Short mmCIF file of C-alpha atoms in Angstrom, two decimals:
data_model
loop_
_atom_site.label_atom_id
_atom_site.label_comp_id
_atom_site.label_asym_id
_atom_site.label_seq_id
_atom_site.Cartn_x
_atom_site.Cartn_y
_atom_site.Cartn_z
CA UNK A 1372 -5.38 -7.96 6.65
CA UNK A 1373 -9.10 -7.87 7.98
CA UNK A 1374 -8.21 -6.68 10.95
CA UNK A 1375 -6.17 -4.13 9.83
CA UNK A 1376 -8.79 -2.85 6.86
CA UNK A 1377 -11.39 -2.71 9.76
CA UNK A 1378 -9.69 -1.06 12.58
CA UNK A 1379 -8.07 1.92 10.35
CA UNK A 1380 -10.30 2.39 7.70
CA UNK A 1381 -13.30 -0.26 6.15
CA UNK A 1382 -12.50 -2.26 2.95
CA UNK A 1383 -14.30 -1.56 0.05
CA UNK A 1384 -14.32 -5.43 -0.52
CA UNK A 1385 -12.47 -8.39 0.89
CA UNK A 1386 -8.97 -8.25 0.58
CA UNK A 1387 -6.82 -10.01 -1.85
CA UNK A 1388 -3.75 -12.45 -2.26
CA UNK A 1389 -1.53 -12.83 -5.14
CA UNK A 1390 1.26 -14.99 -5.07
CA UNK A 1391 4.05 -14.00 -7.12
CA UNK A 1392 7.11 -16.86 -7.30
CA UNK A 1393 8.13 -16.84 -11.04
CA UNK A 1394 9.89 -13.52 -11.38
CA UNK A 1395 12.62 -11.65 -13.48
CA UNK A 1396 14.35 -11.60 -9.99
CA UNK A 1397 14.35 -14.65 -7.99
CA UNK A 1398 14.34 -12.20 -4.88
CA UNK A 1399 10.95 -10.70 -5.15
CA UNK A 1400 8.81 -13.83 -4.94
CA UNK A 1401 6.65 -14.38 -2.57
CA UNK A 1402 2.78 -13.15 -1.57
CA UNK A 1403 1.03 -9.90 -1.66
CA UNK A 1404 -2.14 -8.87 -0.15
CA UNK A 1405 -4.15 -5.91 -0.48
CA UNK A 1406 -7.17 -3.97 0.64
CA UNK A 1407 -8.28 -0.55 -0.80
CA UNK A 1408 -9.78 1.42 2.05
CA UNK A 1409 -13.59 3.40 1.85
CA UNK A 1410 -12.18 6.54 3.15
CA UNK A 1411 -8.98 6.41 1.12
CA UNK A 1412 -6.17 5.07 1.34
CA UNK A 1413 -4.98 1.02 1.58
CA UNK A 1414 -3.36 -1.45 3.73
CA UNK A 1415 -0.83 -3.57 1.87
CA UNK A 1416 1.34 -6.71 3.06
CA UNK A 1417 3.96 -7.91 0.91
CA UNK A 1418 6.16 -11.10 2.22
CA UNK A 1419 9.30 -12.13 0.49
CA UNK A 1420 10.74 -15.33 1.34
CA UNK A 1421 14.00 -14.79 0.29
CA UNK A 1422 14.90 -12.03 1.88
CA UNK A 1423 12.81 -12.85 5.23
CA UNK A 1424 11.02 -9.54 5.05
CA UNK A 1425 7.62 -9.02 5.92
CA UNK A 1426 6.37 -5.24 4.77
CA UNK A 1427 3.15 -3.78 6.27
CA UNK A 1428 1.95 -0.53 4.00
CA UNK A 1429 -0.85 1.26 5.88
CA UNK A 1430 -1.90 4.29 4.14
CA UNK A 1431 -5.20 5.98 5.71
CA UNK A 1432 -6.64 9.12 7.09
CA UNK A 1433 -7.43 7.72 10.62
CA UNK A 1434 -4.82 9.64 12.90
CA UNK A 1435 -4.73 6.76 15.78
CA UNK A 1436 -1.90 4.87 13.29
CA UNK A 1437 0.31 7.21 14.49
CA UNK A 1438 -0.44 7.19 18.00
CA UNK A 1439 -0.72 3.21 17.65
CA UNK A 1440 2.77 2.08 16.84
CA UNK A 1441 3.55 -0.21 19.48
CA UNK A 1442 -0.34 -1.78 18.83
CA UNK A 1443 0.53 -1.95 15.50
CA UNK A 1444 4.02 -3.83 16.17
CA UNK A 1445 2.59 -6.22 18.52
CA UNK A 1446 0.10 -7.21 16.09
CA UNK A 1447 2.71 -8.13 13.54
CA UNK A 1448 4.95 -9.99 16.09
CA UNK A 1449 1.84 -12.15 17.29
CA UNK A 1450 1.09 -13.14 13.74
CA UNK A 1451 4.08 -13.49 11.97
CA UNK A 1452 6.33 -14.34 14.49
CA UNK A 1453 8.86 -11.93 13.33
CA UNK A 1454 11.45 -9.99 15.77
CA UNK A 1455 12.83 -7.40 14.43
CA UNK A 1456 10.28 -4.34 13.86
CA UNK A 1457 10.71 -0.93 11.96
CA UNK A 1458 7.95 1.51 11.54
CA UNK A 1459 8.09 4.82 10.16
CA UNK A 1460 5.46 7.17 9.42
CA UNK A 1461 5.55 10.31 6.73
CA UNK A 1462 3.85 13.37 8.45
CA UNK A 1463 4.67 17.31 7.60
CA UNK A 1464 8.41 16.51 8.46
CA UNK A 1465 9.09 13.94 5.94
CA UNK A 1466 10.22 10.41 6.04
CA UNK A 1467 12.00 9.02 8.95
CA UNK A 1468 14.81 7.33 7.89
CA UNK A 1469 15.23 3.69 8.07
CA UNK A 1470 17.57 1.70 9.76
CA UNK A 1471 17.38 -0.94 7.27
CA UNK A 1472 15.65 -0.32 4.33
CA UNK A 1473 13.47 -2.45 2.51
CA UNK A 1474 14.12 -0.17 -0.79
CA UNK A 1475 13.51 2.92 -2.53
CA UNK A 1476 9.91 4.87 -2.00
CA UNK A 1477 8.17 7.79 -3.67
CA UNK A 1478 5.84 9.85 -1.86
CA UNK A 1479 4.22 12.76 -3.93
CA UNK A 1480 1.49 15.29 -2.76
CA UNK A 1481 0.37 17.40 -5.53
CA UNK A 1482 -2.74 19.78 -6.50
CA UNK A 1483 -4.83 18.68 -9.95
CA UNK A 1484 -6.30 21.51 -11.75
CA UNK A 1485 -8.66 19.05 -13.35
CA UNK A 1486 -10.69 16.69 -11.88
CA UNK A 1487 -9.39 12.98 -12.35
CA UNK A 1488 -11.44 10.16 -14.66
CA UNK A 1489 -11.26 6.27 -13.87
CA UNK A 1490 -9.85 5.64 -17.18
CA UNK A 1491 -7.13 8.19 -16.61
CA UNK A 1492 -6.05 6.46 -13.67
CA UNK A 1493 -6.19 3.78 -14.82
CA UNK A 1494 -4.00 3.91 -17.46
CA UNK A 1495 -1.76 6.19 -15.91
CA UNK A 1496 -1.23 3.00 -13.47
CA UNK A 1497 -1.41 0.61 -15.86
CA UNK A 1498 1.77 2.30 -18.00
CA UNK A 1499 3.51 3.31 -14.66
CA UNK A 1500 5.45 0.00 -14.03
CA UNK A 1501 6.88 -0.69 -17.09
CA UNK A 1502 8.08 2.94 -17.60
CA UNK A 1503 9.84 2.55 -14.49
CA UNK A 1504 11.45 -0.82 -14.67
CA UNK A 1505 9.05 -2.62 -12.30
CA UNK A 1506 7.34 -5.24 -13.14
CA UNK A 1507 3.34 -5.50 -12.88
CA UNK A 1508 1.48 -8.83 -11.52
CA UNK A 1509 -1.93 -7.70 -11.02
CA UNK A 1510 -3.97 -5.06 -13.42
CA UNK A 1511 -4.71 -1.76 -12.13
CA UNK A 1512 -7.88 -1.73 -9.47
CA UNK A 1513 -9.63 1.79 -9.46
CA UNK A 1514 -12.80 2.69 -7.24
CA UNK A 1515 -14.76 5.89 -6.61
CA UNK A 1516 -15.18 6.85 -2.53
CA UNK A 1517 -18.12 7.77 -1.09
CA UNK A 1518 -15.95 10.98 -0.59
CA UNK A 1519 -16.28 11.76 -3.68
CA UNK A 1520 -12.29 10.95 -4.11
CA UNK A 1521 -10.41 7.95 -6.12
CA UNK A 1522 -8.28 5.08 -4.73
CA UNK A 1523 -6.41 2.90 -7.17
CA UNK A 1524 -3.39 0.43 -6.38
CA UNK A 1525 -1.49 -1.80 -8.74
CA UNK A 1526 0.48 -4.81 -7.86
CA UNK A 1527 4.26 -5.09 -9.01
CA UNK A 1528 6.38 -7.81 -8.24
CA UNK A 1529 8.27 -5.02 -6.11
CA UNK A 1530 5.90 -4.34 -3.91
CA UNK A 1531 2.77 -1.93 -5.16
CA UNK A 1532 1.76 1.00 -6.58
CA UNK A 1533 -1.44 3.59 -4.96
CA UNK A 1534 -2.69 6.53 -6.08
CA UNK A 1535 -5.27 8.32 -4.27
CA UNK A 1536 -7.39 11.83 -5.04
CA UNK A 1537 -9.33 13.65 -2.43
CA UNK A 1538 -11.33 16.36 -3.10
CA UNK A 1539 -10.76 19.58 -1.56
#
């Protein structure tokens, strides 16, 4: 996770674990880790045991993620072990489609016409899981950029939950 945070984007502190193994749904245990990202954005691991998956979520503005793929795979591969590797990317095309999916994913871009607060986004992703059916493990983590934008994440026993705002 530190060398992800640092080569894509820096950490706005150390990154964190939560272990999650005493779930509604015996599936979804296992450990999450998460940075939140200076410039925007967040890397996020998620490992469930269970199901032998391994989930990398790297959401940042740095444009060499996309032309680092095969960097990015080989990293995983050299830490984890793993062999099987699928990476897709959203860009002004959409979502790739993937071969095997590790489950359902909501992207959204949208225009405010106000301004977000911290509290707002805060409880908007404190409420969000439980509306939803997921099911939250971590309170919501909100930070103001440098930018002048908002990063927040929540964790869910699912995998996670980030909203970011940049300013125009």
């Amino acid at each position: 996770m530190n060398k992800l945070a640092e080569r894509y984007g820096r950490a706005v502190e150390e990154p964190y674990v939560i272990p999650y193994f005493n779930g509604k749904v015996a599936d979804d245990s296992g450990v999450t880790s998460m940075a939140l990202l200076e410039e925007g954005g967040h890397v996020a691991m998620h490992s469930f045991d269970r199901k032998g998956i391994i989930f990398l979520d790297l959401a940042c503005s740095n444009p060499e993620v996309l032309e680092e793929r095969d960097k990015i795979k080989d990293f995983i591969a050299g830490v984890f072990q793993t062999g099987r590797h699928d990476i897709f990317t959203r860009h002004s095309g959409g979502i790739e489609t993937l071969p095997v999916c590790f489950g359902p994913h909501y992207m959204a871009d949208g225009r405010v016409t106000e301004r977000p607060n911290m509290e707002a986004v805060y409880d908007f992703l404190d409420s969000l899981p439980e509306a939803i059916g997921m099911t939250p493990i971590s309170k919501p983590q909100v930070i103001k950029r440098n930018d002048g934008g908002m990063t927040g994440a929540v964790i869910i026993a699912e995998s996670h939950i980030a909203w970011q705002f940049k300013p125009i």
